[in-house]
Coordinates of C-alpha atoms in Angstrom, one line a residue:
Chain A
M29 CA 58.0 -36.0 -34.4
N30 CA 57.6 -39.7 -33.9
L31 CA 56.8 -41.2 -37.3
S32 CA 57.2 -44.9 -36.5
T33 CA 54.5 -47.1 -37.9
V34 CA 51.9 -48.1 -35.4
N35 CA 49.2 -50.6 -36.0
K36 CA 46.3 -50.2 -33.8
T37 CA 42.6 -50.5 -34.1
A38 CA 39.8 -48.9 -32.1
S39 CA 37.3 -51.4 -30.7
A40 CA 33.6 -51.2 -31.6
R41 CA 32.8 -49.8 -28.1
V42 CA 35.4 -47.0 -28.4
T43 CA 34.4 -46.2 -32.1
S44 CA 30.6 -45.8 -31.2
S45 CA 31.4 -43.9 -28.0
V46 CA 33.6 -41.5 -30.0
F47 CA 30.9 -41.0 -32.6
I48 CA 28.2 -40.5 -29.9
G49 CA 30.3 -37.6 -28.4
R50 CA 30.8 -36.2 -31.8
G51 CA 27.0 -36.2 -32.3
L52 CA 26.3 -34.5 -29.0
R53 CA 28.8 -31.9 -29.9
H54 CA 27.2 -31.3 -33.1
S55 CA 23.8 -31.0 -31.3
L56 CA 24.9 -28.6 -28.8
R57 CA 26.8 -26.4 -31.4
N58 CA 24.0 -26.1 -33.8
A59 CA 22.2 -23.5 -31.8
E60 CA 19.7 -22.7 -34.6
A61 CA 18.3 -26.3 -34.9
L62 CA 18.3 -26.7 -31.0
I63 CA 16.4 -23.5 -30.4
M64 CA 14.0 -24.1 -33.2
A65 CA 13.3 -27.7 -31.8
I66 CA 12.3 -26.3 -28.6
A67 CA 10.9 -22.8 -29.3
L68 CA 8.6 -24.2 -32.0
P69 CA 6.5 -26.5 -29.8
I70 CA 6.4 -24.0 -27.1
M71 CA 4.9 -21.5 -29.4
L72 CA 2.4 -24.0 -30.7
M73 CA 1.5 -24.9 -27.3
L74 CA 0.9 -21.2 -26.2
M75 CA -1.0 -20.7 -29.4
F76 CA -3.2 -23.8 -29.1
T77 CA -3.9 -23.1 -25.2
Y78 CA -4.5 -19.4 -25.3
I79 CA -5.8 -18.7 -28.8
F80 CA -7.6 -21.8 -30.1
G81 CA -8.0 -23.5 -26.9
G82 CA -11.1 -21.4 -25.7
A83 CA -12.9 -22.1 -29.0
I84 CA -12.1 -25.8 -29.0
D85 CA -12.9 -26.5 -25.5
P86 CA -14.6 -23.7 -23.5
S87 CA -14.3 -25.4 -20.1
G88 CA -10.4 -24.4 -20.1
N89 CA -9.3 -28.0 -20.0
Y90 CA -7.8 -27.9 -23.5
V91 CA -4.3 -27.8 -22.2
N92 CA -4.6 -31.4 -20.7
Y93 CA -5.7 -32.6 -24.0
V94 CA -3.2 -30.9 -26.3
V95 CA 0.1 -31.6 -24.4
P96 CA 0.7 -35.1 -25.8
G97 CA 0.1 -34.0 -29.3
I98 CA 2.6 -31.0 -28.7
I99 CA 5.1 -33.3 -27.4
L100 CA 5.0 -35.6 -30.3
L101 CA 5.1 -32.8 -32.7
C102 CA 8.2 -31.6 -31.0
A103 CA 9.8 -34.9 -30.9
G104 CA 9.1 -35.8 -34.4
F105 CA 10.2 -32.4 -35.7
G106 CA 13.3 -32.6 -33.6
S107 CA 14.3 -36.2 -34.9
S108 CA 13.9 -34.8 -38.4
S109 CA 17.1 -32.7 -38.1
T110 CA 19.1 -35.9 -38.1
A111 CA 18.4 -36.2 -41.8
A112 CA 20.5 -33.1 -42.4
D113 CA 23.1 -34.2 -40.1
V114 CA 23.5 -37.5 -41.8
A115 CA 23.5 -35.9 -45.2
D116 CA 26.2 -33.5 -44.2
D117 CA 28.4 -36.1 -43.3
M118 CA 27.8 -38.2 -46.4
T119 CA 28.5 -35.2 -48.7
N120 CA 31.4 -33.2 -47.3
G121 CA 34.2 -35.9 -47.7
I122 CA 34.5 -36.8 -44.0
I123 CA 33.0 -40.2 -44.6
E124 CA 35.6 -41.2 -47.0
R125 CA 38.2 -40.6 -44.5
F126 CA 36.4 -42.8 -41.9
Q127 CA 35.8 -45.4 -44.6
S128 CA 39.6 -45.5 -45.3
M129 CA 40.3 -46.3 -41.6
P130 CA 40.1 -49.8 -39.9
I131 CA 36.7 -48.9 -38.1
K132 CA 33.1 -49.6 -38.7
S133 CA 32.1 -46.3 -40.3
I134 CA 28.4 -47.0 -39.7
H135 CA 28.8 -45.9 -36.0
V136 CA 28.7 -42.3 -37.5
I137 CA 25.1 -42.8 -38.0
T138 CA 24.6 -44.3 -34.4
G139 CA 26.3 -41.3 -33.0
H140 CA 23.8 -39.0 -34.6
V141 CA 21.0 -41.3 -33.5
V142 CA 22.0 -41.3 -30.0
A143 CA 22.6 -37.5 -30.0
S144 CA 19.0 -37.0 -31.4
L145 CA 17.6 -39.1 -28.7
A146 CA 19.4 -37.1 -26.0
R147 CA 18.4 -33.8 -27.6
N148 CA 14.8 -34.5 -28.1
L149 CA 14.5 -36.0 -24.5
L150 CA 15.8 -32.6 -23.2
A151 CA 13.4 -30.8 -25.6
T152 CA 10.5 -32.9 -24.2
G153 CA 11.5 -32.1 -20.7
I154 CA 11.4 -28.4 -21.4
V155 CA 8.1 -28.6 -23.2
F156 CA 6.6 -30.4 -20.2
G157 CA 8.0 -27.7 -18.0
V158 CA 6.3 -25.1 -20.0
A159 CA 3.2 -27.2 -20.0
F160 CA 3.0 -27.3 -16.3
L161 CA 3.5 -23.5 -16.2
V162 CA 0.4 -22.9 -18.5
G163 CA -1.8 -25.1 -16.4
F164 CA -1.1 -28.7 -17.5
R165 CA -1.8 -31.1 -14.6
S166 CA -1.5 -35.0 -14.5
D167 CA -2.5 -37.4 -11.7
A168 CA -0.2 -40.1 -13.3
N169 CA 1.9 -42.1 -10.8
F170 CA 5.5 -42.9 -11.2
L171 CA 5.1 -46.0 -13.4
E172 CA 2.6 -44.2 -15.7
W173 CA 5.0 -41.4 -16.2
L174 CA 7.8 -44.0 -16.9
G175 CA 5.5 -45.7 -19.5
A176 CA 4.8 -42.2 -21.2
I177 CA 8.3 -41.3 -21.3
G178 CA 9.2 -44.9 -22.6
I179 CA 6.7 -44.5 -25.5
I180 CA 8.1 -41.1 -26.3
S181 CA 11.7 -42.4 -26.3
L182 CA 10.7 -45.3 -28.6
F183 CA 8.9 -42.8 -31.0
I184 CA 12.0 -40.5 -31.2
L185 CA 14.3 -43.4 -31.7
A186 CA 11.9 -44.9 -34.4
F187 CA 11.6 -41.4 -36.2
T188 CA 15.3 -40.6 -35.9
W189 CA 16.3 -43.8 -37.6
L190 CA 13.7 -43.0 -40.2
F191 CA 15.3 -39.6 -40.9
A192 CA 18.8 -41.0 -40.8
A193 CA 17.8 -43.2 -43.7
I194 CA 16.2 -40.3 -45.3
G195 CA 19.6 -38.4 -44.9
L196 CA 21.4 -41.2 -46.6
F197 CA 18.6 -41.2 -49.4
A198 CA 18.5 -37.4 -50.0
S199 CA 20.8 -35.8 -52.5
S200 CA 22.0 -32.9 -50.4
P201 CA 21.9 -31.7 -46.8
A202 CA 19.2 -29.1 -47.9
A203 CA 17.1 -31.5 -49.5
A204 CA 17.4 -33.9 -46.5
G205 CA 16.2 -31.1 -44.2
S206 CA 13.1 -30.4 -46.0
Y207 CA 11.5 -33.8 -45.4
G208 CA 11.0 -32.8 -41.8
F209 CA 7.8 -30.9 -42.7
V210 CA 6.0 -34.2 -43.0
L211 CA 6.4 -34.5 -39.2
L212 CA 5.1 -31.0 -38.7
F213 CA 1.9 -31.9 -40.7
L214 CA 1.1 -35.6 -39.8
P215 CA 0.1 -34.6 -36.1
Y216 CA -2.7 -32.5 -37.6
I217 CA -4.3 -35.4 -39.2
S218 CA -4.5 -37.3 -35.9
S219 CA -6.1 -36.9 -32.5
A220 CA -3.3 -34.5 -31.4
F221 CA -5.3 -31.4 -31.4
V222 CA -9.0 -32.3 -31.9
P223 CA -10.6 -35.8 -31.3
T224 CA -10.8 -37.7 -34.7
E225 CA -14.6 -38.1 -34.3
T226 CA -15.0 -34.3 -35.1
M227 CA -13.5 -34.9 -38.5
P228 CA -15.1 -35.8 -41.8
T229 CA -15.5 -39.6 -42.1
W230 CA -13.0 -40.1 -45.0
I231 CA -10.3 -38.3 -43.0
Q232 CA -11.3 -40.2 -39.7
G233 CA -10.2 -43.3 -41.7
V234 CA -6.7 -41.9 -42.2
A235 CA -6.4 -40.2 -38.7
E236 CA -7.3 -43.4 -36.8
N237 CA -4.9 -45.6 -38.7
Q238 CA -1.8 -43.6 -38.8
P239 CA 0.9 -44.1 -36.2
M240 CA 0.5 -40.7 -34.5
T241 CA -3.0 -41.4 -33.1
P242 CA -2.4 -44.5 -31.2
V243 CA 0.9 -43.2 -29.9
I244 CA -0.8 -39.7 -28.8
E245 CA -3.7 -41.7 -27.3
A246 CA -1.3 -43.9 -25.3
I247 CA 0.6 -41.1 -23.8
R248 CA -2.4 -39.2 -23.1
G249 CA -4.2 -42.3 -21.4
L250 CA -1.1 -42.8 -19.3
L251 CA -1.1 -39.2 -18.2
N252 CA -4.8 -38.6 -17.6
G253 CA -5.6 -41.9 -15.9
Q254 CA -8.1 -43.1 -18.7
L255 CA -5.8 -45.6 -20.4
D256 CA -7.1 -47.9 -23.1
S257 CA -4.4 -50.5 -23.4
N258 CA -5.2 -51.2 -27.0
Y259 CA -3.6 -47.9 -27.9
V260 CA -0.4 -48.9 -26.0
W261 CA 0.0 -52.2 -28.0
W262 CA -0.7 -50.2 -31.2
A263 CA 1.7 -47.6 -30.2
L264 CA 4.3 -50.1 -29.4
G265 CA 3.7 -51.9 -32.7
W266 CA 3.9 -49.0 -35.0
C267 CA 7.0 -47.7 -33.3
L268 CA 8.8 -50.9 -33.4
V269 CA 7.8 -51.6 -37.1
I270 CA 9.0 -48.1 -38.0
L271 CA 12.0 -48.7 -36.1
A272 CA 12.8 -52.1 -37.5
V273 CA 12.0 -51.0 -41.1
S274 CA 13.9 -47.7 -40.8
Y275 CA 17.1 -49.3 -39.2
L276 CA 17.1 -51.8 -42.0
W277 CA 16.8 -49.3 -44.6
C278 CA 19.6 -47.3 -43.1
K279 CA 21.9 -50.2 -43.1
W280 CA 21.2 -51.0 -46.7
M281 CA 21.4 -47.3 -47.8
F282 CA 24.7 -46.9 -45.9
Q283 CA 26.1 -50.0 -47.6
R284 CA 25.0 -48.7 -51.0
K285 CA 26.4 -45.2 -50.5
T286 CA 29.8 -46.1 -48.9
G287 CA 30.1 -49.6 -50.3
R288 CA 32.8 -50.3 -52.7
R289 CA 31.6 -49.4 -56.1
Chain B
M19 CA 59.7 -58.6 -48.4
T20 CA 59.4 -56.6 -51.7
S21 CA 60.8 -53.1 -52.2
F22 CA 57.7 -51.9 -53.8
A23 CA 55.2 -50.2 -51.5
I24 CA 52.6 -50.1 -54.2
E25 CA 52.3 -52.5 -57.2
I26 CA 49.7 -52.0 -59.7
S27 CA 49.2 -54.3 -62.7
D28 CA 46.6 -53.8 -65.6
L29 CA 44.1 -52.1 -63.4
Q30 CA 40.9 -51.2 -65.2
K31 CA 37.7 -49.5 -64.0
S32 CA 34.8 -48.3 -65.8
F33 CA 31.6 -46.5 -64.4
G34 CA 28.9 -47.4 -66.8
E35 CA 30.0 -46.9 -70.4
Q36 CA 32.8 -44.6 -69.3
I37 CA 36.2 -46.1 -69.1
V38 CA 38.1 -44.3 -66.4
L39 CA 41.2 -46.5 -66.0
D40 CA 42.3 -48.5 -69.1
G41 CA 45.0 -50.7 -67.9
I42 CA 47.4 -49.0 -65.4
N43 CA 50.8 -50.5 -64.7
L44 CA 52.9 -48.9 -62.0
N45 CA 55.4 -49.8 -59.3
I46 CA 56.2 -47.5 -56.5
Q47 CA 59.4 -47.9 -54.5
T48 CA 59.2 -48.0 -50.7
G49 CA 60.0 -44.7 -49.3
S50 CA 59.7 -42.6 -52.3
V51 CA 57.6 -39.7 -53.3
F52 CA 55.4 -40.5 -56.4
A53 CA 53.4 -38.1 -58.3
L54 CA 50.5 -39.0 -60.6
L55 CA 50.1 -36.0 -62.9
G56 CA 47.1 -35.5 -65.2
P57 CA 44.4 -33.2 -66.1
N58 CA 40.9 -33.2 -64.6
G59 CA 39.0 -36.4 -65.4
A60 CA 42.1 -38.3 -66.1
G61 CA 41.3 -41.0 -63.5
K62 CA 43.7 -39.7 -60.6
T63 CA 41.1 -39.8 -57.8
T64 CA 39.6 -43.1 -59.0
L65 CA 43.0 -44.8 -58.9
I66 CA 43.6 -43.3 -55.3
N67 CA 40.1 -44.5 -54.4
I68 CA 41.0 -48.3 -55.6
L69 CA 44.3 -48.2 -53.8
S70 CA 42.7 -46.9 -50.6
T71 CA 39.9 -49.6 -50.8
L72 CA 37.1 -47.2 -51.3
V73 CA 36.4 -48.5 -55.0
K74 CA 36.6 -52.0 -56.5
P75 CA 38.6 -52.5 -59.6
D76 CA 37.0 -54.2 -62.6
K77 CA 40.2 -56.0 -63.7
G78 CA 43.8 -56.2 -62.7
I79 CA 45.6 -56.4 -59.3
A80 CA 46.8 -53.7 -56.8
R81 CA 48.9 -54.5 -53.9
I82 CA 49.7 -52.1 -51.0
A83 CA 52.6 -53.3 -48.9
G84 CA 52.2 -56.7 -50.5
N85 CA 48.3 -56.9 -49.7
N86 CA 45.8 -57.2 -52.2
V87 CA 43.3 -54.2 -51.9
E88 CA 40.4 -56.5 -53.0
T89 CA 40.9 -59.4 -50.7
D90 CA 43.0 -58.1 -47.8
V91 CA 41.1 -54.8 -47.1
E92 CA 41.7 -54.7 -43.4
A93 CA 45.4 -55.3 -43.7
V94 CA 45.6 -52.5 -46.5
K95 CA 43.7 -50.1 -44.2
Q96 CA 46.2 -50.7 -41.5
S97 CA 49.1 -49.5 -43.8
I98 CA 47.6 -46.5 -45.4
S99 CA 46.4 -43.0 -44.6
L100 CA 44.2 -41.1 -47.0
T101 CA 43.9 -37.3 -47.4
G102 CA 41.1 -36.9 -50.0
Q103 CA 40.5 -34.2 -52.4
S104 CA 38.0 -32.3 -50.4
A105 CA 39.5 -31.4 -46.9
A106 CA 37.8 -34.2 -44.8
V107 CA 37.6 -32.2 -41.5
D108 CA 34.9 -31.9 -39.1
E109 CA 33.8 -28.2 -39.4
V110 CA 31.7 -28.2 -36.3
L111 CA 34.6 -29.3 -34.0
T112 CA 37.8 -27.6 -33.2
A113 CA 41.1 -28.5 -34.6
D114 CA 42.1 -30.0 -31.3
E115 CA 38.9 -32.1 -31.1
N116 CA 39.2 -33.2 -34.9
L117 CA 42.8 -34.5 -33.9
R118 CA 41.8 -36.2 -30.6
M119 CA 38.7 -37.8 -32.3
M120 CA 41.0 -39.3 -34.9
G121 CA 43.4 -40.4 -32.2
R122 CA 40.7 -42.3 -30.4
L123 CA 39.3 -43.8 -33.7
S124 CA 42.7 -45.0 -34.5
G125 CA 43.1 -46.9 -31.2
L126 CA 45.1 -44.5 -29.2
S127 CA 44.2 -44.0 -25.4
V128 CA 42.6 -40.6 -24.3
A129 CA 45.9 -39.5 -22.9
A130 CA 48.0 -40.6 -26.0
S131 CA 45.3 -38.8 -28.3
R132 CA 45.7 -35.6 -26.4
K133 CA 49.5 -35.7 -26.5
R134 CA 49.5 -36.6 -30.2
A135 CA 47.0 -33.8 -31.0
T136 CA 49.3 -31.2 -29.2
E137 CA 52.4 -32.5 -31.2
L138 CA 50.6 -32.3 -34.4
L139 CA 49.0 -28.8 -33.8
N140 CA 52.6 -27.6 -33.1
Y141 CA 54.2 -29.3 -36.0
F142 CA 51.6 -28.0 -38.5
D143 CA 51.6 -24.5 -37.0
L144 CA 48.1 -24.6 -35.7
T145 CA 48.5 -24.2 -31.9
N146 CA 47.1 -20.8 -31.9
A147 CA 43.9 -22.0 -33.7
A148 CA 43.8 -25.2 -31.7
H149 CA 40.4 -24.4 -29.9
K150 CA 38.7 -22.6 -32.8
R151 CA 36.1 -24.2 -34.7
V152 CA 37.3 -25.5 -38.0
K153 CA 34.5 -23.6 -39.8
T154 CA 36.5 -20.4 -39.3
F155 CA 39.7 -21.7 -40.9
S156 CA 41.1 -20.5 -44.1
G157 CA 41.9 -22.9 -46.9
G158 CA 45.5 -23.4 -46.0
M159 CA 44.7 -24.0 -42.3
R160 CA 42.0 -26.5 -43.3
R161 CA 44.5 -28.4 -45.6
R162 CA 47.2 -28.4 -42.9
L163 CA 44.7 -29.8 -40.3
D164 CA 43.5 -32.3 -42.9
L165 CA 47.0 -33.6 -43.5
A166 CA 47.6 -33.7 -39.7
L167 CA 44.6 -35.9 -39.4
S168 CA 46.1 -38.4 -41.6
L169 CA 49.3 -38.4 -39.5
V170 CA 47.6 -39.1 -36.2
V171 CA 48.9 -42.6 -36.3
S172 CA 51.8 -43.1 -38.7
R173 CA 51.0 -45.4 -41.6
S174 CA 53.7 -46.5 -44.0
I175 CA 51.9 -45.2 -47.2
L176 CA 50.3 -41.8 -47.5
F177 CA 47.8 -40.9 -50.2
L178 CA 47.4 -37.2 -51.0
D179 CA 44.7 -36.5 -53.5
E180 CA 45.6 -32.9 -54.9
P181 CA 46.9 -31.7 -51.8
T182 CA 47.4 -28.0 -52.7
T183 CA 44.5 -27.4 -55.2
G184 CA 43.0 -24.1 -54.4
L185 CA 45.8 -22.9 -52.0
D186 CA 47.7 -19.5 -52.3
T187 CA 51.4 -19.7 -53.0
R188 CA 52.5 -19.4 -49.4
S189 CA 50.1 -22.1 -48.2
R190 CA 51.4 -24.4 -51.0
Q191 CA 54.9 -23.7 -50.1
A192 CA 54.2 -24.6 -46.5
L193 CA 52.5 -27.8 -47.4
W194 CA 55.4 -28.8 -49.8
D195 CA 57.8 -28.2 -46.9
I196 CA 55.8 -30.6 -44.9
I197 CA 55.5 -33.2 -47.5
L198 CA 59.2 -33.1 -48.1
K199 CA 59.7 -33.5 -44.3
L200 CA 57.5 -36.4 -44.1
A201 CA 59.2 -38.0 -47.2
A202 CA 62.6 -37.7 -45.5
S203 CA 61.2 -39.6 -42.4
G204 CA 60.7 -42.7 -44.8
V205 CA 57.0 -42.6 -45.4
T206 CA 56.0 -43.5 -49.0
I207 CA 54.0 -40.8 -50.5
F208 CA 51.5 -41.1 -53.4
L209 CA 50.2 -37.9 -54.4
T210 CA 48.1 -36.7 -57.5
T211 CA 48.4 -33.2 -58.8
Q212 CA 47.4 -31.1 -61.9
Y213 CA 50.5 -28.9 -61.2
L214 CA 53.6 -29.7 -63.1
E215 CA 55.6 -27.6 -60.8
E216 CA 54.5 -29.5 -57.8
A217 CA 55.4 -32.9 -59.2
D218 CA 58.7 -31.4 -60.4
Q219 CA 59.4 -30.1 -56.7
L220 CA 58.3 -33.1 -54.8
A221 CA 58.5 -36.2 -56.6
D222 CA 61.2 -38.8 -57.2
D223 CA 59.3 -40.5 -59.7
I224 CA 56.3 -39.1 -62.0
A225 CA 53.7 -40.9 -64.1
V226 CA 51.6 -38.8 -66.5
I227 CA 48.2 -39.9 -66.9
A228 CA 45.5 -39.0 -69.5
D229 CA 42.3 -40.6 -70.3
G230 CA 43.0 -43.5 -67.9
R231 CA 46.4 -44.6 -69.3
V232 CA 49.9 -43.8 -68.3
V233 CA 51.5 -42.0 -71.1
A234 CA 54.9 -41.4 -69.6
Q235 CA 56.9 -42.2 -66.6
G236 CA 60.2 -41.2 -65.2
T237 CA 62.0 -38.7 -63.1
A238 CA 61.3 -35.0 -64.0
E239 CA 64.6 -34.7 -66.0
E240 CA 63.8 -38.0 -67.9
L241 CA 60.2 -36.6 -68.9
K242 CA 61.8 -33.3 -70.0
A243 CA 64.4 -35.3 -72.1
Q244 CA 61.6 -37.2 -73.9
I245 CA 60.5 -34.1 -75.9
S246 CA 62.8 -32.5 -78.3
G247 CA 65.5 -30.4 -76.8
E248 CA 66.1 -26.8 -76.2
M249 CA 64.2 -23.9 -78.0
I250 CA 65.8 -20.6 -79.2
E251 CA 63.5 -17.6 -78.8
L252 CA 63.9 -14.5 -80.8
R253 CA 62.6 -11.4 -78.6
D254 CA 62.0 -7.7 -79.2
E255 CA 63.4 -4.9 -77.3
N256 CA 60.5 -5.4 -74.6
D257 CA 61.6 -9.0 -74.2
R258 CA 58.4 -10.4 -75.9
I259 CA 58.8 -13.6 -77.9
I260 CA 58.6 -12.8 -81.5
Q261 CA 59.4 -16.3 -82.9
S262 CA 60.9 -19.5 -81.6
F263 CA 62.7 -22.4 -83.2
P264 CA 63.7 -25.9 -81.9
T265 CA 67.6 -26.3 -81.6
D266 CA 70.1 -29.0 -80.6
G267 CA 71.9 -26.4 -78.6
T268 CA 75.1 -26.6 -80.6
V269 CA 77.0 -23.4 -81.7
Q270 CA 76.6 -24.3 -85.4
D271 CA 72.9 -24.7 -85.1
L272 CA 72.4 -21.4 -83.2
R273 CA 74.6 -19.6 -85.8
R274 CA 72.5 -21.2 -88.7
I275 CA 69.1 -20.3 -87.1
L276 CA 70.3 -16.6 -86.5
D277 CA 71.7 -16.3 -89.9
E278 CA 68.6 -17.7 -91.5
H279 CA 66.0 -15.8 -89.4
V280 CA 67.2 -12.6 -87.7
E281 CA 67.2 -10.8 -91.0
N282 CA 63.5 -11.7 -91.7
V283 CA 62.4 -10.9 -88.4
T284 CA 61.8 -7.3 -87.8
N285 CA 62.4 -5.8 -84.3
C286 CA 64.5 -8.8 -83.1
T287 CA 67.1 -7.5 -80.7
H288 CA 67.4 -10.1 -78.1
V289 CA 67.8 -13.9 -78.0
S290 CA 67.3 -16.6 -75.3
I291 CA 67.6 -20.3 -75.2
R292 CA 65.1 -22.2 -73.1
R293 CA 65.0 -25.7 -71.7
P294 CA 61.5 -27.4 -71.9
S295 CA 59.5 -26.8 -68.9
M296 CA 57.4 -29.4 -67.3
D297 CA 54.5 -27.5 -68.9
D298 CA 55.9 -28.3 -72.4
V299 CA 56.3 -31.9 -71.4
F300 CA 52.8 -32.1 -70.1
L301 CA 51.1 -30.5 -73.0
E302 CA 53.2 -32.5 -75.5
L303 CA 52.4 -35.8 -73.8
T304 CA 48.6 -35.2 -73.3
K305 CA 48.3 -33.9 -76.9
K306 CA 49.9 -36.9 -78.3
K307 CA 47.4 -39.0 -76.4
Q308 CA 44.4 -36.9 -77.8
E309 CA 45.8 -37.3 -81.3
V310 CA 46.0 -41.1 -80.9
S311 CA 42.5 -41.3 -79.5
S312 CA 41.0 -39.1 -82.2
K313 CA 42.1 -41.5 -84.8

């Protein structure tokens, strides 16, 4: 075996593409998380369409109302598994190996983030497919679809970075995983399933001023042709702020966790 | 060019109130196998972490191949490879994927990474498990893969933090053979261990550390010579030791001990003479240290 000393360093481009490949493999091989991220929103959609839908909107149009909410619930919940992926890497010793190599090891996180974006866009596509099967219809044109998918992607990216930071912050992978429940819960206090006007006044204040509502209204507007551009600006604003804050938090936490003590 | 691969002078490190390293001085010859021997909590992992740039020292200087671990971090990383205490392998990937990933991260091309992975799988006897996920591996296989990952590109200095902890005898022997083969190829190896036998088998030079200080250093033979010589053991017919006495090993001394004691010890039918084992050395040295620190 050749044991001569070689001094080579991987470029940043190679390093990040290797870690993205790794993240994608992890996503594909974590069958439970993948199935959960797809099955849960589908079940919710069937439940809201066929069980609650008739009571909420007897005209039978409820499916067109609820799809954006389900999509966001799906994307948010799917992003949250990034926390466990990151926490796993930080606690099982592999990060020390990467740290002792002449590479920028924060690309480990980037790899998980890109994999989460790919995974959740795939899940979003599947949820849209099922939505069409149960009667969802949209007369949005190509640009409106592009806008809706753009906002969904930005939302996934923002929440993935947030959960990556939570993964760095959490003490164990199990603890990191448990934070995902917030994303299962937050859409209920928004316009995802029922209009906020139907809620008690004090909750309306919360529901209308949390990030889910403008993001959902922007997507809904783009898909049903009744767009209020204010929601789009609010949605973009919220997502960009969450993205920026989470990214900085993530960098800071990574530095703290792996920095030289 | 210095002949020392690793130079450590007055290295100190505390975590909060707790002093972990209390002034370590060591010089390690290029191309040698060096063993740092000590009980749990002696500071072995902290020292390795400082030498591999993961942790900053509070005081003192450490140089790897002439480069300061505090100021020349990138140069140090270019000359070392670390195999940490917990097997740092990606459980979700296969052995082959782990090796190829490490090849790419070390700056090898896709083709070179693949070739290197095949070589290493063969060398570490993992070819049959190459395409199985690491999750399914036994402890010994995991350790072998871990070491293989450290050798994807050859660095001149290899750190092994307790490489055989938790392995069965056969796996340990297999890993020892590999370490000796690597040493023969000219790599400097710095390993930590709790096992005296391991240090005895592998290392050219051993330092015993307890409570953050080097309490003894030398070859296995020199360390054994540091504590009083041989022991004479009086045994019963079932070969159980009844009593033992220190001796200088001369005929006169043996005769004296037998004359003085055999009469008084009932059931004594057999006698044996034993050289001190590494265990005796270890217990002796760490005991001394504890006596000093409790005063």
